[in-house]
mmCIF file of C-alpha atoms and ligand atoms in Angstrom:
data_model
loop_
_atom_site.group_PDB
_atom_site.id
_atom_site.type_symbol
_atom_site.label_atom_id
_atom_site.label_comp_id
_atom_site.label_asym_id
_atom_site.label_seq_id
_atom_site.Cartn_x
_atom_site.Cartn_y
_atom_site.Cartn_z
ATOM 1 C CA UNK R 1 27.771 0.630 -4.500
ATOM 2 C CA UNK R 2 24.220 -0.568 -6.063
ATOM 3 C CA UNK R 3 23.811 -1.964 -9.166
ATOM 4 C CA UNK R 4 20.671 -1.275 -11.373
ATOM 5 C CA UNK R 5 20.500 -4.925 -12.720
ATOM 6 C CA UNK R 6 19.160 -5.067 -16.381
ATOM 7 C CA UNK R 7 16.147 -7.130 -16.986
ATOM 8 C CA UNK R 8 17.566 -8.042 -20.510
ATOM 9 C CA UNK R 9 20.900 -9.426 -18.122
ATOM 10 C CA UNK R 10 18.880 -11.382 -15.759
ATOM 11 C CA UNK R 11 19.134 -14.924 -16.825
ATOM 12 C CA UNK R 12 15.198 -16.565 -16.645
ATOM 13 C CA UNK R 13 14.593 -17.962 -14.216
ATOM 14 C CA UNK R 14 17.679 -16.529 -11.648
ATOM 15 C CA UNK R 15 19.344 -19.488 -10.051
ATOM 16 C CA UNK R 16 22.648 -18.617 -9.617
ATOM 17 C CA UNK R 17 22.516 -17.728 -5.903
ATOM 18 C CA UNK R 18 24.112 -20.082 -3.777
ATOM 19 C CA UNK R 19 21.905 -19.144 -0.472
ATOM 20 C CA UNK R 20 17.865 -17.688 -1.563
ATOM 21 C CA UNK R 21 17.809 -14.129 -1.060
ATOM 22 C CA UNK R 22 14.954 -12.944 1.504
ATOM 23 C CA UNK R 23 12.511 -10.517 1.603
ATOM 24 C CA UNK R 24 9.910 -9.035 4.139
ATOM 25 C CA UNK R 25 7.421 -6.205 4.989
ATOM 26 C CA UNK R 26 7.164 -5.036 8.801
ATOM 27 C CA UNK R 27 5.121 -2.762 9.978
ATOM 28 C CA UNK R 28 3.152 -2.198 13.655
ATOM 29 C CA UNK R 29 0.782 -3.339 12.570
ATOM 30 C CA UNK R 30 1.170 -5.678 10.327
ATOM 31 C CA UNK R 31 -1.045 -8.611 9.905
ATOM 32 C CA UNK R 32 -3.488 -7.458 7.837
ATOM 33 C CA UNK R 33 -0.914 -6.910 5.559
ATOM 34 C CA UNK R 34 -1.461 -8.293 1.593
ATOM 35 C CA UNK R 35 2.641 -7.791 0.462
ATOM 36 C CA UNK R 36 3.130 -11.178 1.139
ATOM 37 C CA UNK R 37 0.855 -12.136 -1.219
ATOM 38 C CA UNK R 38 1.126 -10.182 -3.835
ATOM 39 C CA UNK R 39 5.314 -10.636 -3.591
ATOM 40 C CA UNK R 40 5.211 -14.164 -3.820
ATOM 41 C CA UNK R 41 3.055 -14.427 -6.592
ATOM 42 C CA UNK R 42 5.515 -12.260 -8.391
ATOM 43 C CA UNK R 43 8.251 -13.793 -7.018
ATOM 44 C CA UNK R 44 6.813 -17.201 -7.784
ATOM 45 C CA UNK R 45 5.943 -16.165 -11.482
ATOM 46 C CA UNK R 46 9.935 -15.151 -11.974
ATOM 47 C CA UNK R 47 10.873 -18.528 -10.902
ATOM 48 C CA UNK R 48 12.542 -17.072 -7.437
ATOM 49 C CA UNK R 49 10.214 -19.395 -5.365
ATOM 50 C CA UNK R 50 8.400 -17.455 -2.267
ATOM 51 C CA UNK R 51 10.960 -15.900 -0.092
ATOM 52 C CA UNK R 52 9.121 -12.855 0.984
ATOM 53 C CA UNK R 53 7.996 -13.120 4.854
ATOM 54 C CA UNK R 54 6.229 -10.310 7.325
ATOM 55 C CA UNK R 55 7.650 -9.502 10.488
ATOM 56 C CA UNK R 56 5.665 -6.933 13.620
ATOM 57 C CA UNK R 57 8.842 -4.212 14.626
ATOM 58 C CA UNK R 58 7.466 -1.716 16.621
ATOM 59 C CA UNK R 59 8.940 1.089 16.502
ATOM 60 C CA UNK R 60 11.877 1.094 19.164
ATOM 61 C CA UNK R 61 12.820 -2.157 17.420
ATOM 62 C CA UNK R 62 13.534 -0.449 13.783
ATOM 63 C CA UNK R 63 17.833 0.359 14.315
ATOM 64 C CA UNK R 64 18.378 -3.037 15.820
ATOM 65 C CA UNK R 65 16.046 -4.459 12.126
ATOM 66 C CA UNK R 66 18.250 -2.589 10.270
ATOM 67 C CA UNK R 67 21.206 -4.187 11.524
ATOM 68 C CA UNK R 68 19.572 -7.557 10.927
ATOM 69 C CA UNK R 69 18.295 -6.974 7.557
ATOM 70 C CA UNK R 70 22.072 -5.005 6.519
ATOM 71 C CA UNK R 71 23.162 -9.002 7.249
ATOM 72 C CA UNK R 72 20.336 -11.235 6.255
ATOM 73 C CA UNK R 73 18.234 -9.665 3.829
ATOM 74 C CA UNK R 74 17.834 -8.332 0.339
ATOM 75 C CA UNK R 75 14.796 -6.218 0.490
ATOM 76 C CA UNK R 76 12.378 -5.574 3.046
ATOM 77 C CA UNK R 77 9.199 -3.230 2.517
ATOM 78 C CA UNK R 78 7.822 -0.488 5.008
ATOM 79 C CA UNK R 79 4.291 0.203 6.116
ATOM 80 C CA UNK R 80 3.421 2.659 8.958
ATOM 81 C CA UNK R 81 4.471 4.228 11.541
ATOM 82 C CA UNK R 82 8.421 2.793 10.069
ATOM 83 C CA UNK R 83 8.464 5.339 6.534
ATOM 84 C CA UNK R 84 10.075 8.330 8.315
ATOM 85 C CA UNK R 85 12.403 7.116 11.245
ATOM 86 C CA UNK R 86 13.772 5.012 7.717
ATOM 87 C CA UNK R 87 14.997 7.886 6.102
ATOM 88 C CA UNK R 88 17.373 8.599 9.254
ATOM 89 C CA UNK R 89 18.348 5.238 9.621
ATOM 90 C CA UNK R 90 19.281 4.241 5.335
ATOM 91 C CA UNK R 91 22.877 4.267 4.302
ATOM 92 C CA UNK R 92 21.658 6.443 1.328
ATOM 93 C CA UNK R 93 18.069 7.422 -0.040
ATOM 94 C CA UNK R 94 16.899 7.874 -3.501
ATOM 95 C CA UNK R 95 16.298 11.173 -5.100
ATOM 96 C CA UNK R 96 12.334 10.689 -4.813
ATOM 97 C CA UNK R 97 12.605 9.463 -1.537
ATOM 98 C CA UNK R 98 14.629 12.194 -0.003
ATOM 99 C CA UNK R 99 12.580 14.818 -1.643
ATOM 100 C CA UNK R 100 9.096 13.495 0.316
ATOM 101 C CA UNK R 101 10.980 12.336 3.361
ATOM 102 C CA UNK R 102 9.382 8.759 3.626
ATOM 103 C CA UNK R 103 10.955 5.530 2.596
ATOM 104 C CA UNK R 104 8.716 2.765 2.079
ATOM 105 C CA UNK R 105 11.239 0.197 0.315
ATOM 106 C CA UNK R 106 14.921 -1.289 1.146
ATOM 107 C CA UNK R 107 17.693 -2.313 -1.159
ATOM 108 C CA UNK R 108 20.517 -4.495 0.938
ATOM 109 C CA UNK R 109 23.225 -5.011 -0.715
ATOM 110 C CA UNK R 110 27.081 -6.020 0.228
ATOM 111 C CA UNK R 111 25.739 -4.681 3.319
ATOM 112 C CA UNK R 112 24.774 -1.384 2.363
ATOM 113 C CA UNK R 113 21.001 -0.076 2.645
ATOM 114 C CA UNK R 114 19.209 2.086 -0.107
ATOM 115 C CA UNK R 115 15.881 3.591 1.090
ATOM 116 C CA UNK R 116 13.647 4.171 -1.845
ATOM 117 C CA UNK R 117 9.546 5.236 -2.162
ATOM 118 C CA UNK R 118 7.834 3.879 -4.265
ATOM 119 C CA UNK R 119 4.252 5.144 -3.071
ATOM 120 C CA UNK R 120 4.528 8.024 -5.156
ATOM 121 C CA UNK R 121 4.666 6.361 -8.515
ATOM 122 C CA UNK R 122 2.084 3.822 -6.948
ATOM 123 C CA UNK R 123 -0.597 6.432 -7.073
ATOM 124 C CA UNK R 124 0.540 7.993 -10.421
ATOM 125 C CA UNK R 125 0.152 4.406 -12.274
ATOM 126 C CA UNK R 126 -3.426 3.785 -10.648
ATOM 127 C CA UNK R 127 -4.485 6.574 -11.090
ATOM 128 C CA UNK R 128 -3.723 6.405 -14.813
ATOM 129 C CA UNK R 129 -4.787 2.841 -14.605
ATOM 130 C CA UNK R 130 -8.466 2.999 -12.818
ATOM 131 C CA UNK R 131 -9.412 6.310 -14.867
ATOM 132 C CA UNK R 132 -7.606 5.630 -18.302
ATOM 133 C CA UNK R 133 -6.385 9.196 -18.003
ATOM 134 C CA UNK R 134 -3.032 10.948 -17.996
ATOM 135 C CA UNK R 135 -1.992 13.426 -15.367
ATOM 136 C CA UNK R 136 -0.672 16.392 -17.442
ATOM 137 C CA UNK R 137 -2.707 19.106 -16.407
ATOM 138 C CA UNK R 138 -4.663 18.383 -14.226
ATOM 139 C CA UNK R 139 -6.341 19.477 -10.470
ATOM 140 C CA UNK R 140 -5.657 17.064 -7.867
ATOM 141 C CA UNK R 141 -7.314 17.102 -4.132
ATOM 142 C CA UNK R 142 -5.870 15.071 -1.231
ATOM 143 C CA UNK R 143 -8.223 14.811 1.749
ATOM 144 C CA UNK R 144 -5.421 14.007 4.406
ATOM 145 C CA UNK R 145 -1.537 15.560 4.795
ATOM 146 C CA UNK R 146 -0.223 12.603 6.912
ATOM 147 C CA UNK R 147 1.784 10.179 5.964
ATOM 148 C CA UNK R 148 0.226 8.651 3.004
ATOM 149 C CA UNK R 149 0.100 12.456 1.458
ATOM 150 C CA UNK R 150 3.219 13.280 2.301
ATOM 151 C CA UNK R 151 4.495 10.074 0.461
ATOM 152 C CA UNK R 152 2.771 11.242 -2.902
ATOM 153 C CA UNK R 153 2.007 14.662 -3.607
ATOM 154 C CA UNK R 154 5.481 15.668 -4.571
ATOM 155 C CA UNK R 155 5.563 12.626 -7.293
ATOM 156 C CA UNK R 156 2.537 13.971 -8.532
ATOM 157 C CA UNK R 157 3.437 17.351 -7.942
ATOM 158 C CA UNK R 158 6.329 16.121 -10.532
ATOM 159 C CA UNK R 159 3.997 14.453 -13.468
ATOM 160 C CA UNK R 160 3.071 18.038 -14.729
ATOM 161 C CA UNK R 161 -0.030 18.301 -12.580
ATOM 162 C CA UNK R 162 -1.492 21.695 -13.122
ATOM 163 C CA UNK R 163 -3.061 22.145 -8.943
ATOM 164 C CA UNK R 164 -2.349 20.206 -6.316
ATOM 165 C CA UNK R 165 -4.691 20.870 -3.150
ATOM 166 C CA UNK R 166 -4.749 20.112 0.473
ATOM 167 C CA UNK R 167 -7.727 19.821 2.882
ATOM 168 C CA UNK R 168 -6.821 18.595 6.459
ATOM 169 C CA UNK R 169 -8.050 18.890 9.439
ATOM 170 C CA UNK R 170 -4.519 20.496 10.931
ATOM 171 C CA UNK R 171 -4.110 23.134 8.545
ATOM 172 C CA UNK R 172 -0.238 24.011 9.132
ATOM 173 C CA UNK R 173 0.402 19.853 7.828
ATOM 174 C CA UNK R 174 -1.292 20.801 4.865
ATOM 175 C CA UNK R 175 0.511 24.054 4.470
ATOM 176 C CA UNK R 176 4.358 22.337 5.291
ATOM 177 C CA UNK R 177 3.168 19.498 2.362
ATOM 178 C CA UNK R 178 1.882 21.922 0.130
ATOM 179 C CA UNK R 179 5.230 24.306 0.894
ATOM 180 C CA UNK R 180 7.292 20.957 0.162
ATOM 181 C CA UNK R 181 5.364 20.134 -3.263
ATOM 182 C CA UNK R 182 5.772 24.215 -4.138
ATOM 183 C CA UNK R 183 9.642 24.272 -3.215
ATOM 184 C CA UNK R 184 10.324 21.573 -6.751
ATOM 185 C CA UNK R 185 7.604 22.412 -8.589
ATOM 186 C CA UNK R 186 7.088 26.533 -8.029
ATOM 187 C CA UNK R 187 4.411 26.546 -10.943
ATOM 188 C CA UNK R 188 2.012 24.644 -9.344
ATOM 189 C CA UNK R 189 -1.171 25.791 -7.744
ATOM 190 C CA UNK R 190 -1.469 24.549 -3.978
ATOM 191 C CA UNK R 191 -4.125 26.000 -2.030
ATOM 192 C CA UNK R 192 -4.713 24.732 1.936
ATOM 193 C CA UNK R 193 -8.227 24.121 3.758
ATOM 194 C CA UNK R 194 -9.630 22.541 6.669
ATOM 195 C CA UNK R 195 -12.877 20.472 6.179
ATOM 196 C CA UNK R 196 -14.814 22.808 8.166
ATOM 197 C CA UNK R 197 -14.281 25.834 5.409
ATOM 198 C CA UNK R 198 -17.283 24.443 3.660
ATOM 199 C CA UNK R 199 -16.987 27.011 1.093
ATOM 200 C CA UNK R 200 -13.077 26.567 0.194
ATOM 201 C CA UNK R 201 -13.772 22.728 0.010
ATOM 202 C CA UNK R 202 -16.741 22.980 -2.375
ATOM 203 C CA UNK R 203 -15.034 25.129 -4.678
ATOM 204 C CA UNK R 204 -12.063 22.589 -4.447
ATOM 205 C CA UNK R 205 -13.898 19.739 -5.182
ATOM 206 C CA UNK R 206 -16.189 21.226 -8.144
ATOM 207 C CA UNK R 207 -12.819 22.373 -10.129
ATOM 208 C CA UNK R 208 -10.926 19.368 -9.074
ATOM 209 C CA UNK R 209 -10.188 16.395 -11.944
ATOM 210 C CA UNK R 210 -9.057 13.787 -8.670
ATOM 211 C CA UNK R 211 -10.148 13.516 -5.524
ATOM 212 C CA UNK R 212 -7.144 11.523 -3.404
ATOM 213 C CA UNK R 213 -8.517 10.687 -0.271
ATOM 214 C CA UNK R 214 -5.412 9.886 1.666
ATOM 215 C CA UNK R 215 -6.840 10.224 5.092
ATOM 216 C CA UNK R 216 -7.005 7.335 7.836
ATOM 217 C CA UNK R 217 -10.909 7.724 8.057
ATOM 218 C CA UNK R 218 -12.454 5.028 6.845
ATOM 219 C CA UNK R 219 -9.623 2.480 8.324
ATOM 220 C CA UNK R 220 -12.690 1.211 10.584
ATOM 221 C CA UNK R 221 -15.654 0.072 9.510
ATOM 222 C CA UNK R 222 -17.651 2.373 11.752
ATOM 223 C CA UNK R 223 -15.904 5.532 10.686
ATOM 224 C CA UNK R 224 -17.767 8.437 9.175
ATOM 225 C CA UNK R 225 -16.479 9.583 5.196
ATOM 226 C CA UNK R 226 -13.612 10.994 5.372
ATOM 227 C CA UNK R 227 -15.647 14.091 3.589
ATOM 228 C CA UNK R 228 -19.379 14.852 3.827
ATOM 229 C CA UNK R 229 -21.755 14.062 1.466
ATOM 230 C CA UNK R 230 -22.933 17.048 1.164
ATOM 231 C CA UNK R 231 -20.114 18.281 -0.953
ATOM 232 C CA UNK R 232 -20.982 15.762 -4.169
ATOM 233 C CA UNK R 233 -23.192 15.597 -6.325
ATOM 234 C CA UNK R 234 -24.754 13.568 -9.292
ATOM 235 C CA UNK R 235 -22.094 15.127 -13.120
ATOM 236 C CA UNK R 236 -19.172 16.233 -10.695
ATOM 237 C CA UNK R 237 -16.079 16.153 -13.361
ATOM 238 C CA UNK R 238 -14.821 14.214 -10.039
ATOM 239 C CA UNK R 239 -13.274 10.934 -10.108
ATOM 240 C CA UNK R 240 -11.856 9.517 -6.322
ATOM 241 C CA UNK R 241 -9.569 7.553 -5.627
ATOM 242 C CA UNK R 242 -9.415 6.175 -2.034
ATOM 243 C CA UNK R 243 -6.038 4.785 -0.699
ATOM 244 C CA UNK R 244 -8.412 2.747 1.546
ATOM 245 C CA UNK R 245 -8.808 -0.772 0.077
ATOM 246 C CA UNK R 246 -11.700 -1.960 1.640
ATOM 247 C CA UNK R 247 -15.153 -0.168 1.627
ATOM 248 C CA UNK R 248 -15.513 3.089 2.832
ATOM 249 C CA UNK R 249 -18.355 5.823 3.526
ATOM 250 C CA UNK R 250 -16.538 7.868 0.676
ATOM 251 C CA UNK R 251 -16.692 5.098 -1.532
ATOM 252 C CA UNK R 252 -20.515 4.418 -0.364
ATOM 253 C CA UNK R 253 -20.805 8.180 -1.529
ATOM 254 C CA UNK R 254 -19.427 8.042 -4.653
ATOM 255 C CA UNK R 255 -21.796 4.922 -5.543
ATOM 256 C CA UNK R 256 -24.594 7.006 -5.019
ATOM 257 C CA UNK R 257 -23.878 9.478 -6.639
ATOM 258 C CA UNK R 258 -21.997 7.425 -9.567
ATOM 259 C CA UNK R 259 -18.928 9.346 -9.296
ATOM 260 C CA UNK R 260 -16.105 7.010 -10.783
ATOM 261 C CA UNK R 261 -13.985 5.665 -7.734
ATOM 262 C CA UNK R 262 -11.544 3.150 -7.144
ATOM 263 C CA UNK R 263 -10.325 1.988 -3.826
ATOM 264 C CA UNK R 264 -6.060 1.877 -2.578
ATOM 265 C CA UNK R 265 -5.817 -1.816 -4.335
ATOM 266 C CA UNK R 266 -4.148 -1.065 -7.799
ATOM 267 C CA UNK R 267 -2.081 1.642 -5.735
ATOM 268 C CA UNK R 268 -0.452 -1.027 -3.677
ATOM 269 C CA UNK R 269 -0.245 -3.350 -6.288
ATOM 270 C CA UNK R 270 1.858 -1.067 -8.771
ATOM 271 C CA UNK R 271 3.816 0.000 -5.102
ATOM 272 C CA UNK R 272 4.689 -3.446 -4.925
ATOM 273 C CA UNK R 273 5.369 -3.898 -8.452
ATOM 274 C CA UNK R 274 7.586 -0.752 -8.019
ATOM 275 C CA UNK R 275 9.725 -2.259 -5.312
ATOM 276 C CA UNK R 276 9.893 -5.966 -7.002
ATOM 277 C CA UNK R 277 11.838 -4.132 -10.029
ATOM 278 C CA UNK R 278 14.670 -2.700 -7.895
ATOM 279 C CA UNK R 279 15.180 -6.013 -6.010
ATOM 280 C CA UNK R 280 15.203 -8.016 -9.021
ATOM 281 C CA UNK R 281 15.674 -6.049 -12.231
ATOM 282 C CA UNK R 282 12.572 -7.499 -13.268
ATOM 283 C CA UNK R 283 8.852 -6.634 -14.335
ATOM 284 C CA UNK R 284 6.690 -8.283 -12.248
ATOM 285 C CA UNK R 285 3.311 -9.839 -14.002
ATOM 286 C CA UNK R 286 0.603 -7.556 -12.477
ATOM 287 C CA UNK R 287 -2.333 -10.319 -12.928
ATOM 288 C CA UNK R 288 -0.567 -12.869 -10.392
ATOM 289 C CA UNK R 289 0.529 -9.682 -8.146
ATOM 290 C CA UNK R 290 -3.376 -8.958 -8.583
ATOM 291 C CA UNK R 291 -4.687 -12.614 -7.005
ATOM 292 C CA UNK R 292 -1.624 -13.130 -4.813
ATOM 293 C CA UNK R 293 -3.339 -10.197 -3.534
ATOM 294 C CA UNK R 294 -6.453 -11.716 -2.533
ATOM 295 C CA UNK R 295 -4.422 -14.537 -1.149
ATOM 296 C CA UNK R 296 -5.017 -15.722 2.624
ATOM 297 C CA UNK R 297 -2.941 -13.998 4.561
ATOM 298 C CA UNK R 298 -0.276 -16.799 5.370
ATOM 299 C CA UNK R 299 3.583 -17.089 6.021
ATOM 300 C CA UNK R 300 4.130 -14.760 9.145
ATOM 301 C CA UNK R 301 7.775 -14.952 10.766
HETATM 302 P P1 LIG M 1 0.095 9.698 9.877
HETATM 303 O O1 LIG M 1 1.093 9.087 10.796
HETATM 304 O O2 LIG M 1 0.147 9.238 8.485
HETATM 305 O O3 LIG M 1 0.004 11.192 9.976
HETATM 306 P P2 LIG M 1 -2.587 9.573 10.986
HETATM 307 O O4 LIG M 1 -2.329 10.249 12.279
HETATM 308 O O5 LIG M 1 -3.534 8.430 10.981
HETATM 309 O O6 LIG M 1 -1.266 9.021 10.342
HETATM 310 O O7 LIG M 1 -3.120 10.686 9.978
HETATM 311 C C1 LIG M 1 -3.242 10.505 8.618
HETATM 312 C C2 LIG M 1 -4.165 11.569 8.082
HETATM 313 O O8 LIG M 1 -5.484 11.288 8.520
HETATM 314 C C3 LIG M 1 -3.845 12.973 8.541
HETATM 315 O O9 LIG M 1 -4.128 13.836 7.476
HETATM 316 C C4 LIG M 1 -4.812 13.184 9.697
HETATM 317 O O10 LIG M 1 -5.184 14.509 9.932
HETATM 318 P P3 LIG M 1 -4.288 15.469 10.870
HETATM 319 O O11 LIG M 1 -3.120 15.875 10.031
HETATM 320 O O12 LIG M 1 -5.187 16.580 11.216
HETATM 321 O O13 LIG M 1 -3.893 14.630 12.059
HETATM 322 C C5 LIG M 1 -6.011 12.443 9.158
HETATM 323 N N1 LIG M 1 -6.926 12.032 10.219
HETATM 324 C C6 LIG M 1 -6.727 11.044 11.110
HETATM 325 N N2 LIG M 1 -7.808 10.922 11.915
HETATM 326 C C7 LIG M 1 -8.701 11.872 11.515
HETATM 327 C C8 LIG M 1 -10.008 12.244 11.930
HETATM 328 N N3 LIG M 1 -10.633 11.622 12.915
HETATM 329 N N4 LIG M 1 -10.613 13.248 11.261
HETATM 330 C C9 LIG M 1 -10.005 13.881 10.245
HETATM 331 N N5 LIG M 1 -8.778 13.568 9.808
HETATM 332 C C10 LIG M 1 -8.123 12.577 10.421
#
């Protein structure tokens, strides 16, 4: 049985527990990861000390985690390739994360495991952050229908976004995703493309409010944009948003043509942020989640 903990109940700052309660992100990779960072600063802020770690589990190694964490941990978050086997291996899954399939965040408790996602609502508050603009209404594009998509469209697909548009190089994973954000939300407009249907993706792009570029172009630096230039221009209504937090040729793009655009940072922030909540019952302060995110990356175990 889990227990939504109310912020208002949490005594400030918690120090009740008799052993510190731990916390970790694993992934394969992982080092480059900035969760540590950002954690412990929130952590940190909340008076809970810095008892969030990062651990490499390759794949065949996720069961035998799970039976570790179900013993020794409190929380634990997921980066790829772990957000799908997760959803098999979870005691029980939230609502949000059952309807996309991925599960990006852990609740342990008495030795039970909750698999939530919390990438969805990570996108929906940047997106509202970086643009000052709500969601109601409007036309979204995701470049990509992998993983990162798939973790996100149907949240949006559920904040009263008018269209909600796939272009992706395999057309049938941009079909199943839009399918899947169709079967809660039958209103919405979902149309499917591949980025070689020049036409389809211009006339995507010139009536879309968001570009999401959710693709894993631009991961290295000598990747090309994830779309070609040639399909922006100087006034698009366009604004992108790039899950990508370092530079990209996309970004590069929308420089040039000053198209507003904001990279993955604020996404993984309010992801974070997301997750910190359900551990602890409490809002995290954004600012230190913000510079623990620039933090060295330290504290591997
Ligand atoms: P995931 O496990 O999340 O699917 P991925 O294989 O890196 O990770 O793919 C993520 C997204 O990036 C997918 O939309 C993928 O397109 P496909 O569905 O066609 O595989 C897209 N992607 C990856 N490499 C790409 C490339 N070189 N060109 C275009 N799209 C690419």
């Amino acid at each position: 049985m889990f227990m939504y903990i109310n912020p208002k109940m949490v005594k400030f700052p918690v120090k009740s527990d008799k052993k510190m309660k731990k916390y970790m992100v694993i992934g394969d990779p992982v080092g480059h990861s900035r969760s540590p960072g950002m954690q412990n600063a929130a952590f940190e802020r909340a008076g809970l000390g810095r008892p969030y770690g990062i651990r490499h589990v390759v794949p065949d190694e996720l069961p035998e985690f799970f039976e570790y964490a179900r013993k020794n941990l409190a929380g634990v978050n997921l980066t790829v390739p772990h957000k799908q086997q997760a959803v098999l291996l979870a005691d029980e899954l939230t609502c949000r994360a059952e309807r996309c399939g991925s599960v990006n965040t852990l609740l342990i408790s008495d030795g039970r495991i909750l698999g939530d996602s919390t990438d969805g609502i990570g996108l929906e508050e940047a997106l509202k952050y970086c643009f000052d603009e709500e969601l109601t209404g409007k036309r979204i594009v995701f470049c990509g229908a992998g993983g990162a998509a798939r973790a996100t469209a149907v949240h949006l697909a559920g904040c009263g976004c008018r269209e909600i548009s796939f272009i992706n190089r395999t057309l049938n994973k941009a079909q199943e995703l839009a399918d899947l954000c169709r079967k809660y939300y039958p209103d919405l407009i979902s149309c499917c493309t591949v980025p070689g249907d020049e036409k389809s993706v211009a006339e995507l792009l010139e009536r879309a409010d968001f570009l999401v570029q959710a693709t894993s172009v631009g991961l290295k630096p000598d990747d090309p944009p994830a779309l070609a230039e040639k399909f922006f221009h100087p006034g698009m209504n366009l604004r992108i948003f790039d899950t990508i937090y370092h530079p990209t040729g996309l970004q590069k793009i929308a420089g040039k043509f000053n198209i507003p655009c904001a990279n993955g940072k604020e996404m993984l922030i309010r992801q974070g942020a997301a997750s910190f909540e359900l551990w602890t019952g409490i809002k995290p302060d954004l600012e230190a989640m913000r510079a623990g995110f620039e933090e060295e990356i330290t504290g591997r175990c």
